[in-house]
Short mmCIF file of C-alpha atoms in Angstrom, two decimals:
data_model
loop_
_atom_site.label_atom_id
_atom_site.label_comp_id
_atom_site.label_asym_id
_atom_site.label_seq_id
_atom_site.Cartn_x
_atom_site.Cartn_y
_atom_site.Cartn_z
CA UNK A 1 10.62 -48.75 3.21
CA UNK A 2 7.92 -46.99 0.72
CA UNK A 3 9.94 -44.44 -1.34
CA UNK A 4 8.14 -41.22 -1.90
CA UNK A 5 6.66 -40.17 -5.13
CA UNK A 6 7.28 -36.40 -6.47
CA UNK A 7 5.15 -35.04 -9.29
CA UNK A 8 6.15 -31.12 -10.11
CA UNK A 9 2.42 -29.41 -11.33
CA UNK A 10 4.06 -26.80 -13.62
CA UNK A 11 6.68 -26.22 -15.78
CA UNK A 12 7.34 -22.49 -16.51
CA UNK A 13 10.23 -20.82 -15.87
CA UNK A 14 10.47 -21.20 -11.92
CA UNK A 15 8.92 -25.08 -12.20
CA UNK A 16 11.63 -25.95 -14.86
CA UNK A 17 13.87 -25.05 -12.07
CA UNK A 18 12.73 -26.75 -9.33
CA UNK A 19 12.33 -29.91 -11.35
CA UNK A 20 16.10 -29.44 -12.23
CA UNK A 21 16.65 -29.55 -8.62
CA UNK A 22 14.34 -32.46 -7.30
CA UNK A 23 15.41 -34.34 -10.81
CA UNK A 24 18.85 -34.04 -9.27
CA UNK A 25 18.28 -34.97 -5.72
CA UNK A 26 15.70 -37.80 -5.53
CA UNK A 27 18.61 -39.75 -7.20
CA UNK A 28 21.04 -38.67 -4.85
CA UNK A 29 18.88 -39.02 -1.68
CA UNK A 30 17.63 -41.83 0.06
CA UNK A 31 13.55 -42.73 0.24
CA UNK A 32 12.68 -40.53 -3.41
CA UNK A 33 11.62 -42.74 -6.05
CA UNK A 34 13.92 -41.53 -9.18
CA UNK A 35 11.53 -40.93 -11.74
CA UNK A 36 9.59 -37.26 -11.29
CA UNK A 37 6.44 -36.48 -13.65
CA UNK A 38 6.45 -32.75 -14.71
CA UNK A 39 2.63 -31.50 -15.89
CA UNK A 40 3.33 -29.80 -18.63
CA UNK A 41 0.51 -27.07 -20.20
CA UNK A 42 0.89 -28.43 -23.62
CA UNK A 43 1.84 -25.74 -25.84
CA UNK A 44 3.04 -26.20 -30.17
CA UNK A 45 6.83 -25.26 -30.64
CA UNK A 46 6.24 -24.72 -34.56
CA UNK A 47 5.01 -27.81 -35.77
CA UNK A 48 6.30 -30.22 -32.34
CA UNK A 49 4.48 -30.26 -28.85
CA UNK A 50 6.30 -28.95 -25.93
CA UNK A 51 6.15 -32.02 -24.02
CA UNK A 52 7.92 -33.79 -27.03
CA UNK A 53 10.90 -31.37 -26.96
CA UNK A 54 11.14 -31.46 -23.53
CA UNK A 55 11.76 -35.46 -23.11
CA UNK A 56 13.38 -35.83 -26.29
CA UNK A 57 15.79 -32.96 -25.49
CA UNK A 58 16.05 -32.66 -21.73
CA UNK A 59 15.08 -29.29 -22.02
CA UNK A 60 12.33 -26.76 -21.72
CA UNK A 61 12.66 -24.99 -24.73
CA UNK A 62 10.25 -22.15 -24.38
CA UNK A 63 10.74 -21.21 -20.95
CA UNK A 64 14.01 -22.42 -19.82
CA UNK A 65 16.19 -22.69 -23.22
CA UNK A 66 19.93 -23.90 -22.71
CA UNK A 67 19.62 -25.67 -19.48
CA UNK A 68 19.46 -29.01 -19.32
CA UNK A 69 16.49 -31.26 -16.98
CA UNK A 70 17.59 -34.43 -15.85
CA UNK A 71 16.80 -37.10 -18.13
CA UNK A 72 14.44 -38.79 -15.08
CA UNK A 73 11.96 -35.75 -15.17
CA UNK A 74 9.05 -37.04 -17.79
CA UNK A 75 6.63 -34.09 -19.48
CA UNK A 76 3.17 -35.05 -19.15
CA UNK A 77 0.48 -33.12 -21.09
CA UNK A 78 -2.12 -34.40 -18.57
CA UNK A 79 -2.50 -32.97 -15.18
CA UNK A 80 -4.22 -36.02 -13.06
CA UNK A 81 -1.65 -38.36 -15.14
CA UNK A 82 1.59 -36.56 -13.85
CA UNK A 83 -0.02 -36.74 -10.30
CA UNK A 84 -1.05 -40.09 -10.12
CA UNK A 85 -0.26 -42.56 -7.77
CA UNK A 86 2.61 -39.30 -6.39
CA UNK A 87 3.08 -38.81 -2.86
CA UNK A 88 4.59 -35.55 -3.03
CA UNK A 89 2.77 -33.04 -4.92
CA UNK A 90 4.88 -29.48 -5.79
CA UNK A 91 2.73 -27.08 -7.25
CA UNK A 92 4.36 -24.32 -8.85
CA UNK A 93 2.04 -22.51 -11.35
CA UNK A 94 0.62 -19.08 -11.84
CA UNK A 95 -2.12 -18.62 -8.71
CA UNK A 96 -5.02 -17.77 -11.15
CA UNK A 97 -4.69 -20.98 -12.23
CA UNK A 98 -5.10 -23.30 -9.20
CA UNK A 99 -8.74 -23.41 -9.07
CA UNK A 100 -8.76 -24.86 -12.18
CA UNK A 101 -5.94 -27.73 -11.49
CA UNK A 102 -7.32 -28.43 -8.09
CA UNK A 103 -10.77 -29.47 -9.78
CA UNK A 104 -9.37 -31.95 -12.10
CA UNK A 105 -7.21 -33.48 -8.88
CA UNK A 106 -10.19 -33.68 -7.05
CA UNK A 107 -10.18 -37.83 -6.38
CA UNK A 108 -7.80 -38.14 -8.15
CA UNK A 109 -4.71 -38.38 -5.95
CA UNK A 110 -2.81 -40.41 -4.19
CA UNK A 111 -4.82 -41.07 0.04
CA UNK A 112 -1.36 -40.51 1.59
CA UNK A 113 -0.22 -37.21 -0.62
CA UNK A 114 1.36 -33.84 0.69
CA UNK A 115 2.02 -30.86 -1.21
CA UNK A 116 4.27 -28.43 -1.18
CA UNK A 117 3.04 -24.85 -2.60
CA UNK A 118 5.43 -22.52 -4.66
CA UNK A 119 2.92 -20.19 -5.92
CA UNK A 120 2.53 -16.38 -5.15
CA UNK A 121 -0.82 -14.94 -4.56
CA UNK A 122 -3.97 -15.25 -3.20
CA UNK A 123 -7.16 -16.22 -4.11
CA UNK A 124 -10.09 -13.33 -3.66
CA UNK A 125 -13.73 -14.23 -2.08
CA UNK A 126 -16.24 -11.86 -1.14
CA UNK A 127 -14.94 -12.21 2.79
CA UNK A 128 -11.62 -11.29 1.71
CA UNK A 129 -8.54 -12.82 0.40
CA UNK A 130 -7.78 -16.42 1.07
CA UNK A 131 -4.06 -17.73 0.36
CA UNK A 132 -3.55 -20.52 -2.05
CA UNK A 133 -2.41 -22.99 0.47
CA UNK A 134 -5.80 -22.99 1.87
CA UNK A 135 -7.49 -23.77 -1.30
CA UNK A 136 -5.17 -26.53 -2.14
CA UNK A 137 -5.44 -28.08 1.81
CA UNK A 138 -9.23 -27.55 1.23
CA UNK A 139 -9.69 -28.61 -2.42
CA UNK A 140 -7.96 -32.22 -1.94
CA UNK A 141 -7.92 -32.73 1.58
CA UNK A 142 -3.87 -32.68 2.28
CA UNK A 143 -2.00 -31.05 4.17
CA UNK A 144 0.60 -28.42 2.41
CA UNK A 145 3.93 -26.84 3.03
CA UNK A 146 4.89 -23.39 1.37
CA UNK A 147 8.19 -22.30 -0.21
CA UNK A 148 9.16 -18.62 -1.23
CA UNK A 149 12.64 -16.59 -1.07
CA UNK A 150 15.11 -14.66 -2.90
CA UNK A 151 14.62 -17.23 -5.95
CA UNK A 152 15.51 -15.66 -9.27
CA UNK A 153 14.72 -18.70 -11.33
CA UNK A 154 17.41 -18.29 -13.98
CA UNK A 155 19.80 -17.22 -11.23
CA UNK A 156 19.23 -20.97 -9.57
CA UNK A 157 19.36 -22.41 -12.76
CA UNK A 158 22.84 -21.16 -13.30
CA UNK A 159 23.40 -22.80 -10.00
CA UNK A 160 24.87 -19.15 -8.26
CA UNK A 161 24.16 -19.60 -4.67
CA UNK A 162 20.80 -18.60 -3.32
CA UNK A 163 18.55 -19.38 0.01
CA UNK A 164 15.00 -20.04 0.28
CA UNK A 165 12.05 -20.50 2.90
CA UNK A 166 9.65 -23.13 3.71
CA UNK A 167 6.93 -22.92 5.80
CA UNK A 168 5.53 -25.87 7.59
CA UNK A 169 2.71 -27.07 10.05
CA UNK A 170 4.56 -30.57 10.76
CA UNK A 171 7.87 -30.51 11.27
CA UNK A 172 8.34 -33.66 10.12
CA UNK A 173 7.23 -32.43 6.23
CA UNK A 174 9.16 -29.02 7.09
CA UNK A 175 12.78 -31.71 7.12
CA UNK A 176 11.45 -33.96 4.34
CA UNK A 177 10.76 -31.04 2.17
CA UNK A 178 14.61 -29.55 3.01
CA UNK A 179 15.85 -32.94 2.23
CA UNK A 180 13.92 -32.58 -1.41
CA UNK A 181 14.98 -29.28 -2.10
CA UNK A 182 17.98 -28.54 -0.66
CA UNK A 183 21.58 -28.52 -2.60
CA UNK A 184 24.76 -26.69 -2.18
CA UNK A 185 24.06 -23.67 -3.80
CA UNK A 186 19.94 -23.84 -3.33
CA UNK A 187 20.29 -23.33 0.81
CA UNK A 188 16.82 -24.21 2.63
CA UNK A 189 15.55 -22.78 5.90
CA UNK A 190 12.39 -24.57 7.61
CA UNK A 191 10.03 -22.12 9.94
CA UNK A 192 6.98 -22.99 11.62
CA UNK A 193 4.92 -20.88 9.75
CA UNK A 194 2.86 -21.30 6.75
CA UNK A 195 0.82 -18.44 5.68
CA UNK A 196 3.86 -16.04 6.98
CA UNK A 197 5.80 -17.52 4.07
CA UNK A 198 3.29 -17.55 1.13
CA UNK A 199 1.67 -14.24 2.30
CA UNK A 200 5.46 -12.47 2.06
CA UNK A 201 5.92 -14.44 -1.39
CA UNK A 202 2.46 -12.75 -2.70
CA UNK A 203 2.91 -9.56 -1.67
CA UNK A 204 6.38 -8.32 -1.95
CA UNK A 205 5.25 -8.70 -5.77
CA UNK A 206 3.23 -5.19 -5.58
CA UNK A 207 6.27 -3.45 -4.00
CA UNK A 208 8.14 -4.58 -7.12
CA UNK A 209 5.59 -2.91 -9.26
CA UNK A 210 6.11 0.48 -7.44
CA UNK A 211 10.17 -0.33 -7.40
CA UNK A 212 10.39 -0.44 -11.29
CA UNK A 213 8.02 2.68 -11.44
CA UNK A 214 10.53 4.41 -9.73
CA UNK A 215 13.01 3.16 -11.91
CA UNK A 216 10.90 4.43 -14.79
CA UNK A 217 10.59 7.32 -13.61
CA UNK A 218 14.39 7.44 -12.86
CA UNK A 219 14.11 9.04 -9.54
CA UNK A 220 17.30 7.44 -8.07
CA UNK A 221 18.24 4.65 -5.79
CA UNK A 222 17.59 6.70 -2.27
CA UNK A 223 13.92 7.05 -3.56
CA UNK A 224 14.25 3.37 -4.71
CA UNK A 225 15.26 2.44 -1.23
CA UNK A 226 12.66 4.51 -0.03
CA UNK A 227 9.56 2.31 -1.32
CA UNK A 228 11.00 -0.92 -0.12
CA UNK A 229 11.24 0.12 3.13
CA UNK A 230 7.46 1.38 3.07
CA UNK A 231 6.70 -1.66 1.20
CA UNK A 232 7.97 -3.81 3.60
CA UNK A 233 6.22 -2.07 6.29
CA UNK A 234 2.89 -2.14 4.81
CA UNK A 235 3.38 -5.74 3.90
CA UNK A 236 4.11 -7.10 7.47
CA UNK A 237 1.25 -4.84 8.79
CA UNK A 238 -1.06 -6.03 6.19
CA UNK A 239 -0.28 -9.71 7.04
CA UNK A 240 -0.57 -9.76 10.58
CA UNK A 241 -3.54 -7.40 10.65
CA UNK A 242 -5.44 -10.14 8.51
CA UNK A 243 -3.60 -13.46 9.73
CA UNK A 244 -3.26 -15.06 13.33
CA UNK A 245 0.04 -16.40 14.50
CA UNK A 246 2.06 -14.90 11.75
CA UNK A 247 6.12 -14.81 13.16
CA UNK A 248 7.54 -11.64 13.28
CA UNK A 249 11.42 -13.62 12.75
CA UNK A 250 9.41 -14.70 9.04
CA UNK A 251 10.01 -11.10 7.59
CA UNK A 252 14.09 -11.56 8.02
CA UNK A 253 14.23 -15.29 6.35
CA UNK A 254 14.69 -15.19 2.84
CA UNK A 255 11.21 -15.04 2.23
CA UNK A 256 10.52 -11.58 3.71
CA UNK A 257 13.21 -9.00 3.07
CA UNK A 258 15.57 -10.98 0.99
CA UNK A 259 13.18 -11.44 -1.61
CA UNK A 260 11.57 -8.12 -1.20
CA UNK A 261 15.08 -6.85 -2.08
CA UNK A 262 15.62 -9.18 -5.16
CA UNK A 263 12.36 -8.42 -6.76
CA UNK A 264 13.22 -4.72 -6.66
CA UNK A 265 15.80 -5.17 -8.35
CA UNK A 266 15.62 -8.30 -10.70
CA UNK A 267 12.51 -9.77 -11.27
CA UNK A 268 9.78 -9.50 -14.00
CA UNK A 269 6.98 -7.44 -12.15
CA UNK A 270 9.80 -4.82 -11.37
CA UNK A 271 11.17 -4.97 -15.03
CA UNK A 272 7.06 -4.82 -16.61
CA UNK A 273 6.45 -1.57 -14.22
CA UNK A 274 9.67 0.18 -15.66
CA UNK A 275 8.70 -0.33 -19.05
CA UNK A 276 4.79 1.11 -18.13
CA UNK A 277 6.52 4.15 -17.13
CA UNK A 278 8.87 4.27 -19.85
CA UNK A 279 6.59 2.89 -22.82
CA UNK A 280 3.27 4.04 -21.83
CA UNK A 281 1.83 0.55 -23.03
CA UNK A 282 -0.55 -1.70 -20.58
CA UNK A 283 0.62 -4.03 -18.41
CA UNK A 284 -1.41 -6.77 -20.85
CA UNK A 285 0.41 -5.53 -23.58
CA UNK A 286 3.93 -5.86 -22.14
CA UNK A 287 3.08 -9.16 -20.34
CA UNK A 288 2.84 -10.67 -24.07
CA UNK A 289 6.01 -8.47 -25.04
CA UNK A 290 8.07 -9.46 -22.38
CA UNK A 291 7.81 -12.11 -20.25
CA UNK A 292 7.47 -14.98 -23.14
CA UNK A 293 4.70 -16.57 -21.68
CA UNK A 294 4.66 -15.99 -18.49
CA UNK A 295 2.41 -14.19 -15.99
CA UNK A 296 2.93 -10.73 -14.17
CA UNK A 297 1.64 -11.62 -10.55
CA UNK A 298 1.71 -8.35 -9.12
CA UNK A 299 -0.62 -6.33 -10.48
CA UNK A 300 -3.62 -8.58 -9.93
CA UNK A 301 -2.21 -9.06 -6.55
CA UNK A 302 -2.42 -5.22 -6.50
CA UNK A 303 -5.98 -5.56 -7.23
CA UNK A 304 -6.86 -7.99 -5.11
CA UNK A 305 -5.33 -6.68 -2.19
CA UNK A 306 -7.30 -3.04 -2.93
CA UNK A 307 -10.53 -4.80 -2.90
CA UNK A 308 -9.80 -5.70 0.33
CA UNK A 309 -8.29 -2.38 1.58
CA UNK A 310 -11.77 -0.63 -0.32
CA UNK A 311 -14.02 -2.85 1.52
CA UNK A 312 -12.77 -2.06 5.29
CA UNK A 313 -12.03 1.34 4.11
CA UNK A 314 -8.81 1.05 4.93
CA UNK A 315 -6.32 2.66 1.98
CA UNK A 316 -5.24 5.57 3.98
CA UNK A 317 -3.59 3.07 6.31
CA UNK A 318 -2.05 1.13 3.36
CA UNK A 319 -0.83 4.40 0.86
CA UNK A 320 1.68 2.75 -1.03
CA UNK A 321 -0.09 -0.37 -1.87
CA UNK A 322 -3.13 2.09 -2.83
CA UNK A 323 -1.40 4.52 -4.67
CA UNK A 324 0.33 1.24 -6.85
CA UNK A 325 -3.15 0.18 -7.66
CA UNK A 326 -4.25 3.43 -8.72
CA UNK A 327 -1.50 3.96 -11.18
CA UNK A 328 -1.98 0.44 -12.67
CA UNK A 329 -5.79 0.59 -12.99
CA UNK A 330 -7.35 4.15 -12.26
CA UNK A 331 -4.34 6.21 -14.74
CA UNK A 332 -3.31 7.89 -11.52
CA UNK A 333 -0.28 10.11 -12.62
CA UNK A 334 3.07 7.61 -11.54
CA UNK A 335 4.17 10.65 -9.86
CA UNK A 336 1.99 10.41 -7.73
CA UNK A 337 3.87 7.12 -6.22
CA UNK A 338 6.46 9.43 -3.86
CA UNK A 339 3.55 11.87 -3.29
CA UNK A 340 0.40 10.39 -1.87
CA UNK A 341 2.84 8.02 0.02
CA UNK A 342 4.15 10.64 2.83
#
């Protein structure tokens, strides 16, 4: 039987994870080949190259310190070398990035390949917004799954238990892709669904943004509730106003509310929107502050979902995700957030 190949395209925070994960499992499963090659943006640690640390020490210094990577995940500083000759492709990088990646895998992958996308956003055109599994699918020529949840990265790390989505077009990725991923504390759900997972995974990020303003603002937890609840309404409308065959049952896997929920409450776009309230510094300035390298998804999402809104004229019907843009880029008082929403 050919064993399958898994290369992990990114290693930040959430892509140190998942190569944790898949490091563990394609030893303990059947059909995986053991040895997984992690792309690795190569970055200088003081005088040493990430990639160095990372195989010398089993462990992603910069942006996943004190956990340990199986010793069978390989840093590679070279995007088209980690993917070579990989039948399993699991992209999980920041989306303003995948343009970029896709070009330099452009005939340069393996004829039988699949890919599996982690990545939240879109990508904006003059038509509109396109998600990233599209681009990918369309870019190489392969067919791609999606993944999003409730998936605090250091929380899944720490191995506390935790469930997550994938979306599929053919079922028989959809249980190949569970069989990957899935552990005993890192539960998988397979939907028929694609774009109904990715689209939730991009967008709850802007109701975060509005979440932490309101806990920057410290107007309370009823008014907290408040936004997630019109978030989450605005986000299901906006999807399936824009997408065919989006499943309404998408919006109550982990995916859709769960993860709605956790980003309110614990993730990085929530915690950066806080401290813009509280600090009165930009978003750019607290990205570099804060997140130690990382990127702050949701207020370009924010901005690329307005363009969109502003082009069909259609930000009455959308006020919160309106009103979230015009804080972050038009100095809109935050105030504003409970008051041009009702």
């Amino acid at each position: 039987m050919i064993k399958e190949k898994v290369a992990v395209i990114g290693s930040g925070n959430w892509g140190t994870v998942v190569a944790k994960i898949l490091g563990t499992n394609v030893v303990q499963q059947s059909g995986f080949e053991h040895e997984i090659k992690m792309w690795v943006f190569e970055e200088m640690i003081g005088e040493r190259k990430l990639t160095d640390l990372i195989n010398e020490k089993h462990e992603n210094v910069k942006y996943l310190p004190g956990v340990s990577i199986p010793e069978n995940v390989v840093a590679v500083p070279d995007v088209v070398e980690a993917a070579k000759g990989a039948t399993i492709l699991v992209i999980v990088i920041p989306h303003q990035f995948v343009n970029g990646v896709c070009d330099k895998l452009k005939g340069n992958v393996h004829p039988k390949v699949k890919a599996i996308s982690l990545v939240k956003g879109f990508y904006t055109t003059e038509s509109g917004i396109r998600p990233i599994s599209h681009l990918i699918k369309e870019a190489l020529k392969i067919s791609v799954c999606t993944l999003s949840g409730a998936n605090l990265a250091n929380e899944i790390a720490q191995e506390k238990f935790s469930e997550t989505t994938i979306g599929y077009k053919n079922r028989h990725e959809g249980k190949l892709f569970k069989r990957l991923f899935e552990t005993k504390y890192f539960k998988v759900n397979i939907v028929d669904d694609v774009l109904g997972v990715e689209l939730c995974g991009a967008l709850k990020n802007v109701i975060a943004i509005g979440a932490g303003m309101i806990d920057g603002l410290k107007l309370g937890e009823n008014t907290k509730a408040a936004i997630i609840r019109i978030g989450l309404l605005e986000m299901k409308k906006y999807i399936k106003m824009f997408y065919k065959g989006i499943k309404d049952e998408t919006f109550f896997e982990s995916c859709g509310i769960a993860d709605v929920i956790t980003t309110c409450y614990g993730g990085r776009n929530r915690k950066a929107a806080e401290a813009f309230i509280v600090t009165g510094k930009s978003f750019e300035q607290l990205e570099k502050e804060l997140l130690n390298g990382q990127k702050l998804q949701g207020t370009l999402t924010a901005k690329e979902i307005y363009l969109v809104l502003h082009r069909k004229g259609l930000e009455k019907e959308f006020p919160l995700f309106t009103t979230v843009y015009r804080i972050v880029f038009e100095g809109l008082d935050p105030h504003k957030i409970v008051e041009d929403i009702v």
